[in-house]
XYZ file of N, CA and C in Angstrom:
396
model
N 37.563 47.351 -184.086
C 37.591 47.381 -185.602
C 39.022 46.790 -186.019
N 39.091 46.115 -187.210
C 40.290 45.633 -187.753
C 40.942 46.818 -188.474
N 42.307 46.641 -188.515
C 43.029 47.747 -189.217
C 44.356 46.931 -189.920
N 44.923 47.649 -190.798
C 46.030 47.073 -191.537
C 45.545 46.350 -192.729
N 46.270 45.241 -193.036
C 46.062 44.467 -194.232
C 46.511 43.039 -193.903
N 45.908 42.063 -194.685
C 46.337 40.657 -194.436
C 46.777 40.055 -195.727
N 47.350 40.922 -196.618
C 48.063 40.515 -197.842
C 49.450 40.049 -197.554
N 49.887 38.980 -198.203
C 51.177 38.388 -197.924
C 51.401 38.153 -196.471
N 52.580 38.354 -195.850
C 52.862 37.952 -194.550
C 52.177 39.048 -193.621
N 51.528 40.116 -193.990
C 50.922 41.017 -193.110
C 49.742 40.458 -192.492
N 49.460 41.144 -191.258
C 48.214 40.491 -190.549
C 47.369 41.785 -189.968
N 46.155 41.568 -189.963
C 45.237 42.661 -189.445
C 45.612 42.911 -187.951
N 45.366 44.063 -187.465
C 45.550 44.408 -186.119
C 44.116 44.846 -185.738
N 44.096 45.321 -184.554
C 42.766 45.822 -183.893
C 42.875 47.306 -183.476
N 42.029 48.074 -183.851
C 41.954 49.414 -183.513
C 40.670 49.834 -182.694
N 40.845 50.505 -181.612
C 39.631 50.804 -180.814
C 39.360 52.343 -180.875
N 38.110 52.669 -180.653
C 37.750 54.107 -180.616
C 38.051 54.612 -179.343
N 38.763 55.708 -179.256
C 39.098 56.349 -177.977
C 38.502 57.807 -177.972
N 38.438 58.380 -176.820
C 37.758 59.747 -176.670
C 38.257 60.702 -177.723
N 39.433 60.607 -178.137
C 40.058 61.651 -179.118
C 40.139 61.017 -180.581
N 39.457 60.014 -180.759
C 39.555 59.300 -182.144
C 39.973 57.934 -182.187
N 40.479 57.452 -183.224
C 40.805 56.074 -183.243
C 42.122 55.881 -182.748
N 42.370 54.879 -181.862
C 43.633 54.559 -181.158
C 44.552 53.919 -182.103
N 45.761 53.525 -181.613
C 46.663 52.873 -182.508
C 46.178 51.451 -182.940
N 46.808 51.051 -184.064
C 46.489 49.599 -184.589
C 47.409 48.681 -183.813
N 46.807 47.965 -183.046
C 47.515 47.020 -182.291
C 47.691 45.592 -182.745
N 48.778 44.888 -182.698
C 48.917 43.529 -183.170
C 48.964 43.250 -184.605
N 49.078 44.405 -185.357
C 49.074 44.198 -186.901
C 50.521 43.933 -187.187
N 50.726 43.118 -188.232
C 52.023 42.852 -188.762
C 52.056 43.744 -190.042
N 52.801 44.746 -190.113
C 52.844 45.867 -191.123
C 53.784 45.464 -192.263
N 53.633 46.115 -193.454
C 54.478 45.920 -194.590
C 55.996 46.356 -194.257
N 56.922 45.728 -194.870
C 58.343 45.978 -194.727
C 58.767 46.248 -196.103
N 60.034 46.894 -196.288
C 60.581 46.945 -197.543
C 60.777 45.630 -198.307
N 60.622 45.547 -199.524
C 60.729 44.232 -200.346
C 62.291 43.805 -200.239
N 62.464 42.596 -199.840
C 63.764 41.993 -199.948
C 63.676 40.727 -200.795
N 64.785 40.364 -201.385
C 64.737 39.169 -202.311
C 64.806 37.844 -201.466
N 63.714 37.361 -201.152
C 63.579 36.113 -200.201
C 62.384 35.205 -200.564
N 61.743 35.495 -201.690
C 60.518 34.650 -202.021
C 59.280 34.981 -201.210
N 59.378 36.105 -200.432
C 58.090 36.463 -199.616
C 57.768 37.881 -200.086
N 56.393 37.992 -199.952
C 55.851 39.419 -200.265
C 56.118 40.314 -199.154
N 57.192 40.838 -198.968
C 57.547 41.528 -197.667
C 56.731 42.914 -197.638
N 56.412 43.606 -198.767
C 55.846 44.857 -198.623
C 54.219 44.729 -198.814
N 53.877 43.430 -198.789
C 52.344 43.189 -198.677
C 51.535 43.717 -199.825
N 52.054 43.724 -201.014
C 51.337 44.388 -202.134
C 50.937 43.283 -203.115
N 50.891 42.036 -202.756
C 50.491 40.828 -203.576
C 51.514 40.571 -204.710
N 52.695 41.017 -204.494
C 53.807 40.651 -205.542
C 54.954 40.226 -204.665
N 55.568 39.189 -205.222
C 56.768 38.615 -204.540
C 58.056 38.939 -205.199
N 59.000 39.601 -204.561
C 60.366 40.022 -205.154
C 60.231 40.756 -206.492
N 59.161 41.625 -206.521
C 58.823 42.351 -207.803
C 59.821 43.444 -208.046
N 60.613 43.775 -207.023
C 61.579 45.052 -207.122
C 62.868 44.622 -207.703
N 62.998 43.270 -207.949
C 64.332 42.758 -208.558
C 64.360 42.314 -209.968
N 65.381 42.586 -210.730
C 65.414 42.271 -212.097
C 66.148 40.983 -212.265
N 65.348 39.858 -212.340
C 66.020 38.478 -212.512
C 66.538 38.233 -213.827
N 66.330 39.075 -214.834
C 66.671 38.818 -216.151
C 68.079 39.493 -216.482
N 68.459 40.742 -215.838
C 69.560 41.498 -216.148
C 70.468 41.801 -215.024
N 70.120 41.603 -213.730
C 70.883 42.013 -212.641
C 71.810 40.927 -212.089
N 73.105 41.036 -212.249
C 73.975 40.032 -211.710
C 73.903 39.643 -210.307
N 73.311 40.613 -209.511
C 73.244 40.397 -207.994
C 71.913 39.611 -207.750
N 71.077 39.395 -208.708
C 69.868 38.637 -208.623
C 69.441 37.948 -209.866
N 70.467 37.247 -210.581
C 70.352 36.645 -211.858
C 69.561 35.311 -211.930
N 68.358 35.316 -212.288
C 67.548 34.101 -212.352
C 66.991 33.842 -210.998
N 67.466 34.396 -210.010
C 66.969 34.074 -208.590
C 67.440 35.072 -207.643
N 67.305 34.807 -206.415
C 67.815 35.722 -205.308
C 69.317 35.733 -205.247
N 69.900 34.708 -205.730
C 71.360 34.418 -205.529
C 72.192 35.294 -206.628
N 73.352 35.815 -206.200
C 74.174 36.569 -207.105
C 74.908 35.668 -207.915
N 75.434 36.159 -209.135
C 76.375 35.476 -210.017
C 77.790 35.689 -209.278
N 78.476 34.538 -209.080
C 79.804 34.706 -208.554
C 80.667 33.782 -209.398
N 81.612 34.513 -210.002
C 82.483 33.908 -211.011
C 83.892 33.993 -210.656
N 84.728 33.043 -210.761
C 86.203 33.182 -210.509
C 86.919 34.095 -211.448
N 87.447 35.162 -210.909
C 88.524 35.964 -211.638
C 87.669 36.880 -212.630
N 86.418 37.042 -212.442
C 85.488 37.708 -213.510
C 84.658 38.764 -212.844
N 84.167 39.615 -213.719
C 83.157 40.547 -213.416
C 81.876 39.886 -213.984
N 80.946 39.596 -213.076
C 79.766 38.969 -213.599
C 78.842 39.906 -214.313
N 78.075 39.222 -215.211
C 76.926 39.908 -215.915
C 75.722 39.005 -215.862
N 74.498 39.440 -216.400
C 73.356 38.645 -216.379
C 72.613 38.897 -217.654
N 72.254 37.914 -218.366
C 71.477 38.062 -219.628
C 70.451 37.014 -219.740
N 69.179 37.475 -219.749
C 68.073 36.389 -219.834
C 67.981 35.587 -218.553
N 68.489 36.058 -217.520
C 68.335 35.245 -216.220
C 69.529 34.232 -216.037
N 70.515 34.275 -216.939
C 71.678 33.411 -216.847
C 72.931 34.261 -216.621
N 73.830 33.807 -215.690
C 75.185 34.603 -215.507
C 75.964 34.611 -216.728
N 76.656 35.688 -217.013
C 77.636 35.759 -218.028
C 78.876 36.358 -217.476
N 79.905 36.298 -218.349
C 81.219 36.865 -217.939
C 81.216 38.211 -218.646
N 81.116 39.349 -217.890
C 81.152 40.677 -218.318
C 82.553 41.215 -218.630
N 83.404 40.544 -217.861
C 84.837 40.944 -218.121
C 85.831 40.145 -217.167
N 87.042 40.007 -217.560
C 87.976 39.213 -216.807
C 88.794 40.118 -216.016
N 89.355 39.598 -214.818
C 90.238 40.304 -214.048
C 91.585 40.384 -214.807
N 92.459 41.327 -214.559
C 93.764 41.403 -215.344
C 94.521 40.131 -215.236
N 95.066 39.662 -216.304
C 95.852 38.500 -216.420
C 95.076 37.157 -216.451
N 93.809 37.323 -216.517
C 92.962 36.023 -216.653
C 92.075 36.181 -217.914
N 91.835 35.072 -218.433
C 90.977 34.830 -219.621
C 89.864 33.755 -219.590
N 88.756 34.030 -220.196
C 87.728 33.203 -220.255
C 87.713 32.346 -221.635
N 88.735 31.471 -221.596
C 89.114 30.722 -222.695
C 88.238 29.620 -223.128
N 87.438 29.093 -222.225
C 86.517 28.068 -222.579
C 85.159 28.632 -222.874
N 84.979 29.950 -222.706
C 83.744 30.649 -223.079
C 82.551 30.164 -222.230
N 82.848 29.743 -221.065
C 81.833 29.262 -220.194
C 81.597 30.033 -219.031
N 80.458 30.692 -218.751
C 80.195 31.403 -217.525
C 80.489 30.586 -216.169
N 80.120 29.342 -216.315
C 80.255 28.569 -215.022
C 81.648 28.434 -214.492
N 82.635 28.573 -215.383
C 84.010 28.461 -214.950
C 84.683 29.834 -214.747
N 83.941 30.932 -215.198
C 84.513 32.331 -215.047
C 85.710 32.462 -215.895
N 86.602 33.182 -215.422
C 87.886 33.392 -216.198
C 88.931 32.444 -215.676
N 89.030 31.350 -216.269
C 89.712 30.150 -215.707
C 91.189 30.064 -216.089
N 91.680 30.793 -217.033
C 92.926 30.661 -217.532
C 93.795 31.876 -217.084
N 94.971 31.502 -216.438
C 95.969 32.651 -216.091
C 96.785 32.839 -217.354
N 96.330 33.812 -218.127
C 97.167 33.993 -219.425
C 98.487 34.542 -219.357
N 98.962 34.860 -218.026
C 100.211 35.349 -217.731
C 101.286 34.112 -217.833
N 100.783 32.836 -217.604
C 101.582 31.763 -217.456
C 101.238 30.496 -218.189
N 100.059 30.534 -218.883
C 99.444 29.340 -219.505
C 100.194 29.130 -220.742
N 100.608 27.817 -220.999
C 101.354 27.585 -222.229
C 100.278 27.488 -223.466
N 99.094 27.171 -223.097
C 98.018 27.009 -224.162
C 97.349 28.382 -224.426
N 97.588 29.372 -223.541
C 96.873 30.662 -223.639
C 97.765 31.775 -223.185
N 98.892 31.867 -223.862
C 99.879 32.814 -223.384
C 99.600 34.301 -223.859
N 99.218 35.166 -222.999
C 98.867 36.505 -223.268
C 97.499 36.666 -223.521
N 96.858 35.855 -224.409
C 95.407 35.838 -224.716
C 95.006 34.401 -225.003
N 93.716 34.271 -224.933
C 93.131 32.898 -225.145
C 93.587 32.449 -226.562
N 94.039 31.188 -226.631
C 94.314 30.556 -227.901
C 95.755 30.705 -228.367
N 96.413 31.613 -227.883
C 97.854 31.767 -228.196
C 98.707 30.727 -227.445
N 99.073 29.702 -228.336
C 99.940 28.619 -227.835
C 101.435 29.040 -227.861
N 102.236 28.673 -226.986
C 103.588 28.777 -226.971
C 104.192 27.706 -227.667
N 104.568 27.733 -228.951
C 104.976 26.639 -229.694
C 106.203 27.176 -230.459
N 107.428 27.255 -230.012
C 108.584 27.863 -230.740
C 109.367 26.702 -231.257
N 109.942 26.771 -232.402
C 110.682 25.816 -233.062
C 112.061 25.796 -232.467
N 112.554 24.691 -232.238
C 114.016 24.563 -231.664
C 114.239 25.120 -230.469
N 113.199 25.401 -229.533
C 113.462 26.116 -228.266
C 112.514 25.501 -227.239
N 112.829 25.692 -225.961
C 111.985 25.202 -224.852
C 111.029 26.417 -224.584
N 109.751 26.148 -224.527
C 108.879 27.181 -224.416
C 108.470 27.446 -222.883
N 108.309 28.666 -222.618
C 107.682 29.106 -221.363
C 106.850 30.314 -221.757
N 105.852 30.556 -220.800
C 105.054 31.690 -220.838
C 105.253 32.517 -219.582
N 105.825 33.722 -219.550
C 106.195 34.572 -218.597
C 105.547 35.925 -218.801
N 104.623 36.317 -217.862
C 104.020 37.576 -217.997
C 103.212 37.789 -219.348
N 102.734 36.609 -219.852
C 101.928 36.643 -221.050
C 102.753 36.695 -222.270
N 104.003 36.405 -222.221
C 104.919 36.437 -223.354
C 105.651 35.172 -223.512
N 105.567 34.595 -224.729
C 106.272 33.216 -225.001
C 107.854 33.541 -224.942
């Protein structure tokens, strides 16, 4: 007699009647915990259904995580976002694809914060530690 399931990657096995009842299900490919890989691992006719592709930065829009330079990633509507910048860094171009791209501790165009230009009259400008 067949046993198990043939949904997704699972495969039926064979079970025989033994003197004390049914024997083990032999040769079956059993369900496994769902992993994010485009396969119905748990054989429930759903693929990667345990993952939030709209809000989870570890699986944002797909099984791949959001990886952003000098930033804490977020996810909104399946697109990576910058949830926060590492200390001393700024998301001055407001683009998640570049992460927090400006070192606001030394950038002449973004000294201390995004958009703060070091432009001192009659002086040579430098930005050190986020101060002009």
